[in-house]
PDB file of C-alpha atoms in Angstrom:
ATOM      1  CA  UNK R   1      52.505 -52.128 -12.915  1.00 47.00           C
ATOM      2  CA  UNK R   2      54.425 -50.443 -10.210  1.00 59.00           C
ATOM      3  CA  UNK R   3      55.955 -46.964 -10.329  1.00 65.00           C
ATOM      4  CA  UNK R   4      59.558 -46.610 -10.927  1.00 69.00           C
ATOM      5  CA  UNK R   5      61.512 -44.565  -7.818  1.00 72.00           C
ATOM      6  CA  UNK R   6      61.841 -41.008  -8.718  1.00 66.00           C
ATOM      7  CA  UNK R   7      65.400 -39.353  -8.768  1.00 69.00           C
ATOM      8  CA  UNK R   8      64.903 -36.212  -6.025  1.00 69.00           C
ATOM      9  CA  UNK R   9      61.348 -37.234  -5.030  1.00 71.00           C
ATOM     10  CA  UNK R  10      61.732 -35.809  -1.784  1.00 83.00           C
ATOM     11  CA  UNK R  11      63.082 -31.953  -3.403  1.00 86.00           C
ATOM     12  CA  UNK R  12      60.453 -32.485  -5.826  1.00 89.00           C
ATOM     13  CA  UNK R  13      58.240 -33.208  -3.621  1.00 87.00           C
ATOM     14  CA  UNK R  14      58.892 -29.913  -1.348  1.00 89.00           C
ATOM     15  CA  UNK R  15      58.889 -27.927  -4.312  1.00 91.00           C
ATOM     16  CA  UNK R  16      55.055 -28.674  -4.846  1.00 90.00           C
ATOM     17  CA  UNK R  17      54.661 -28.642  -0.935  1.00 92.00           C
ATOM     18  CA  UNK R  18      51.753 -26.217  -1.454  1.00 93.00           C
ATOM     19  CA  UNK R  19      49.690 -29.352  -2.751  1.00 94.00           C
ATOM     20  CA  UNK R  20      50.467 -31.198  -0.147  1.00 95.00           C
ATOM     21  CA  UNK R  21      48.245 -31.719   3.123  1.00 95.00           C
ATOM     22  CA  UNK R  22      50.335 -33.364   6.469  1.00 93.00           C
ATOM     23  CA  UNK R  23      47.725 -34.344   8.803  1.00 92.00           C
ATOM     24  CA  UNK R  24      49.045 -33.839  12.825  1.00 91.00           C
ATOM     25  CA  UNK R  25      46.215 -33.504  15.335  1.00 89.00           C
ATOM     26  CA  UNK R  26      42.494 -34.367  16.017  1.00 93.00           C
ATOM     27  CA  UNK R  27      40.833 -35.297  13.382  1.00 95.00           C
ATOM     28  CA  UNK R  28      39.589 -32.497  10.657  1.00 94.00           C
ATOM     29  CA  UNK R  29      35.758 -31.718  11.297  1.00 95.00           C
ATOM     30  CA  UNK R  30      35.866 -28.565   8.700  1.00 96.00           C
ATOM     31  CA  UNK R  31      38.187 -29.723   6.234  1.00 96.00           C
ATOM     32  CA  UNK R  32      38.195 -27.212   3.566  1.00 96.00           C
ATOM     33  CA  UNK R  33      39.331 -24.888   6.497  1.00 95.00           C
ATOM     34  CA  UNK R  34      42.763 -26.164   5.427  1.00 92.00           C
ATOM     35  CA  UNK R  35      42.651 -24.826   2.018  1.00 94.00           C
ATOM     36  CA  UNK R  36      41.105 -21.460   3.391  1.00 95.00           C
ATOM     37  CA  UNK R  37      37.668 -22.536   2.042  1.00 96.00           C
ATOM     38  CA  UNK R  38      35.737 -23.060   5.358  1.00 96.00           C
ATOM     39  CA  UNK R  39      32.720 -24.726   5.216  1.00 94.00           C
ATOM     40  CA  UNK R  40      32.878 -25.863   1.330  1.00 97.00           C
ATOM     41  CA  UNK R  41      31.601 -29.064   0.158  1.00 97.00           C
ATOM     42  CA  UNK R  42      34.784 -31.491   0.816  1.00 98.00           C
ATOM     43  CA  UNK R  43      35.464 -34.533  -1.756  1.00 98.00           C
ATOM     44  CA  UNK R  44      37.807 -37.288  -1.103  1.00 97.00           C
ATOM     45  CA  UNK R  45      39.604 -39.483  -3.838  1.00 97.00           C
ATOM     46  CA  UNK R  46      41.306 -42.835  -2.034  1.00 96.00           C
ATOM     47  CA  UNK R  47      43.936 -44.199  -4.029  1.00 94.00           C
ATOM     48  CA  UNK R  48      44.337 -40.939  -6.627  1.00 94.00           C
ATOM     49  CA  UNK R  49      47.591 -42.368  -8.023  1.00 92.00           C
ATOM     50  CA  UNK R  50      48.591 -39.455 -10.391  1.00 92.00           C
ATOM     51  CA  UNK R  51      45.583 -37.205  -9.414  1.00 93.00           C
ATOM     52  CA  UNK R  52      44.489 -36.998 -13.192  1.00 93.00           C
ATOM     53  CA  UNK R  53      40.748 -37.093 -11.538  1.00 95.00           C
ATOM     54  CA  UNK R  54      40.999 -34.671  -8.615  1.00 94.00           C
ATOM     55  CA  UNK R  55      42.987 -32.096 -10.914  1.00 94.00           C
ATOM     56  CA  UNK R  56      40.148 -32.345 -13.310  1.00 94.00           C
ATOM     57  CA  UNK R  57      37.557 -31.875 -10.978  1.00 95.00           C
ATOM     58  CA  UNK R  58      39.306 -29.276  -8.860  1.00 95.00           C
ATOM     59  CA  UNK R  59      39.669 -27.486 -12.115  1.00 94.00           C
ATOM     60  CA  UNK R  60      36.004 -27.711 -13.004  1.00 95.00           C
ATOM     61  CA  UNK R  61      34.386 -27.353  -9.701  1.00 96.00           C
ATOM     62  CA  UNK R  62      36.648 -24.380  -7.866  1.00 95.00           C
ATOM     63  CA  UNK R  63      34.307 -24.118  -4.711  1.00 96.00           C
ATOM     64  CA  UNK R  64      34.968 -27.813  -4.129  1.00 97.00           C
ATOM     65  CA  UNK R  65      37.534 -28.475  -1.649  1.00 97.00           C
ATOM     66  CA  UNK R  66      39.539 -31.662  -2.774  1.00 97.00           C
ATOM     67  CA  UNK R  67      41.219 -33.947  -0.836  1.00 97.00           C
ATOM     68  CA  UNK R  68      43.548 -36.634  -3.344  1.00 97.00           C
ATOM     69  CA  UNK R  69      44.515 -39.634  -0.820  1.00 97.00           C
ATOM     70  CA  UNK R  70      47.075 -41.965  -2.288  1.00 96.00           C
ATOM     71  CA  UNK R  71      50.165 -44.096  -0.483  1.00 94.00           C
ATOM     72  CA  UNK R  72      52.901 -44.339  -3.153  1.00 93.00           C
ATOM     73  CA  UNK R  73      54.881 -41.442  -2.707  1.00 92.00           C
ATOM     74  CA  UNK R  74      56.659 -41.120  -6.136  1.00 92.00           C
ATOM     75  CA  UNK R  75      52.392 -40.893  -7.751  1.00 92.00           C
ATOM     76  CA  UNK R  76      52.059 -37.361  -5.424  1.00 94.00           C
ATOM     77  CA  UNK R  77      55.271 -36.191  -6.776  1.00 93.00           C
ATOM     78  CA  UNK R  78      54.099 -36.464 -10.393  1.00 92.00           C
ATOM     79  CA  UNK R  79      50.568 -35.233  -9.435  1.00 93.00           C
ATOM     80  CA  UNK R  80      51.739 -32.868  -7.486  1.00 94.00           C
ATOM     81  CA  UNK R  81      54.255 -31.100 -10.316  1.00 93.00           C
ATOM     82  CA  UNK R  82      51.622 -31.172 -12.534  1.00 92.00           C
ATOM     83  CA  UNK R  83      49.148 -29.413 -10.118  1.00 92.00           C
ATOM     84  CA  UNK R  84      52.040 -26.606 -10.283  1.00 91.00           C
ATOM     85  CA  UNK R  85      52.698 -26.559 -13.510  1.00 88.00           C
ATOM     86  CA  UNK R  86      49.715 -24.136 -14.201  1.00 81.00           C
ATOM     87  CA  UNK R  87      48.703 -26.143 -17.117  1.00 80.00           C
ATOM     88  CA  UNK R  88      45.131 -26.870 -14.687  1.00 73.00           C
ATOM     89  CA  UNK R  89      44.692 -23.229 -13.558  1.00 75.00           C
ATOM     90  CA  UNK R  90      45.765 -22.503  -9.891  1.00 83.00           C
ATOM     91  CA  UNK R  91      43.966 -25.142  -8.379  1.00 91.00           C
ATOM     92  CA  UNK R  92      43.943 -23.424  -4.527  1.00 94.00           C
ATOM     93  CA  UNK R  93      41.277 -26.330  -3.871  1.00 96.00           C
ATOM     94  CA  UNK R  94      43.732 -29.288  -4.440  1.00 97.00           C
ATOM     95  CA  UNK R  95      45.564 -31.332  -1.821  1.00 97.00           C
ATOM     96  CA  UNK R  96      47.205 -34.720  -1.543  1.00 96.00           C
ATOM     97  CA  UNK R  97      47.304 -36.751   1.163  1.00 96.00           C
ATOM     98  CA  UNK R  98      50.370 -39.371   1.280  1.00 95.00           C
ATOM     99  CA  UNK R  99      48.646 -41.426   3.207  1.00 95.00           C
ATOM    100  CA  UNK R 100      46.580 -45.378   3.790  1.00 93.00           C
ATOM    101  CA  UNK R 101      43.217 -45.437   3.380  1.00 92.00           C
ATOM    102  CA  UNK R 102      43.335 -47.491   6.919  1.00 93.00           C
ATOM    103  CA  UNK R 103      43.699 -43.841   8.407  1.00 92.00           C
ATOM    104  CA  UNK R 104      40.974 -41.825   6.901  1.00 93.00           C
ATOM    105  CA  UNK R 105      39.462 -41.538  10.472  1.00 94.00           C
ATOM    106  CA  UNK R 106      42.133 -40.086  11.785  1.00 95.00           C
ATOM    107  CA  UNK R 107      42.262 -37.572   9.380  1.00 96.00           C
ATOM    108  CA  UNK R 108      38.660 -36.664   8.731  1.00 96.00           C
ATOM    109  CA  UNK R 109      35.798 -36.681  11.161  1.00 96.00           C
ATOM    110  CA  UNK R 110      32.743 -38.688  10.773  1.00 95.00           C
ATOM    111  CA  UNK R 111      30.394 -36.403   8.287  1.00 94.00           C
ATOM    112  CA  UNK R 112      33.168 -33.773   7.268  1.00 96.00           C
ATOM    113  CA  UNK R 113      33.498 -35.362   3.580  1.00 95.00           C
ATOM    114  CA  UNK R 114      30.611 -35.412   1.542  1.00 90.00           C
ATOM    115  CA  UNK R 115      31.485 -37.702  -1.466  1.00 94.00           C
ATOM    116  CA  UNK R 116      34.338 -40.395  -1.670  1.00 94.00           C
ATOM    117  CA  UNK R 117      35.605 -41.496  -4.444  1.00 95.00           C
ATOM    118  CA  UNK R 118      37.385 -44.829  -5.644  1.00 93.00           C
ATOM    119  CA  UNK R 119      38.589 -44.763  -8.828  1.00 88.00           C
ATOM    120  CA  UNK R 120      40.572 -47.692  -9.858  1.00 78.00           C
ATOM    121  CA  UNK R 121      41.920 -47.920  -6.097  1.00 63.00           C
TER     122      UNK R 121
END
């Protein structure tokens, strides 16, 4: 099923900017150095849609930096809200990506993730 278009997406969107990772640049080789976490573990989720998973496990595992990859815009501005709504905690270790998986080597050097994860991508 696709996702409807979201009224405001882009506002919405910059009001939940601190979720949000833009990648510009070289490659990351520490990752986590983005989320002030240098040299934490670093777990990826291609194709995170809402980000229902990385929200849960960025809840459960705060000294895991996570990294919530997905290309629809309008799914980062609902995971994104609900990353600042609170209801998960602060979540400091959360970011989204709105980005193809075709570039995940331009974004993260070889060896700087540990796991990936494709759930339902």
């Amino acid at each position: 099923m696709r996702m409807r278009k979201k009224k405001h997406g882009a506002e919405r969107l910059a009001r939940c900017e601190r979720f949000l990772y833009v990648h510009e640049g070289a490659p990351l080789t520490d990752p986590a150095a983005a989320m002030n976490m240098p040299g934490a573990p670093v777990y990826l989720e291609v194709g995170a849609g809402k980000g229902g998973f990385a929200r849960g496990m960025a809840e459960r595992h705060p000294d895991v930096a996570y990294f919530a990859m997905e290309r629809v815009t309008d799914c980062v501005v609902i995971g994104a809200e609900r990353a600042a709504s609170g209801e998960y905690g602060e979540l400091r270790n959360l970011r989204f990506l709105i980005e193809n998986a075709d570039d995940l080597m331009q974004i993260f050097a070889p060896g700087s993730v540990d796991p990936i994860f494709l759930n339902f991508s």
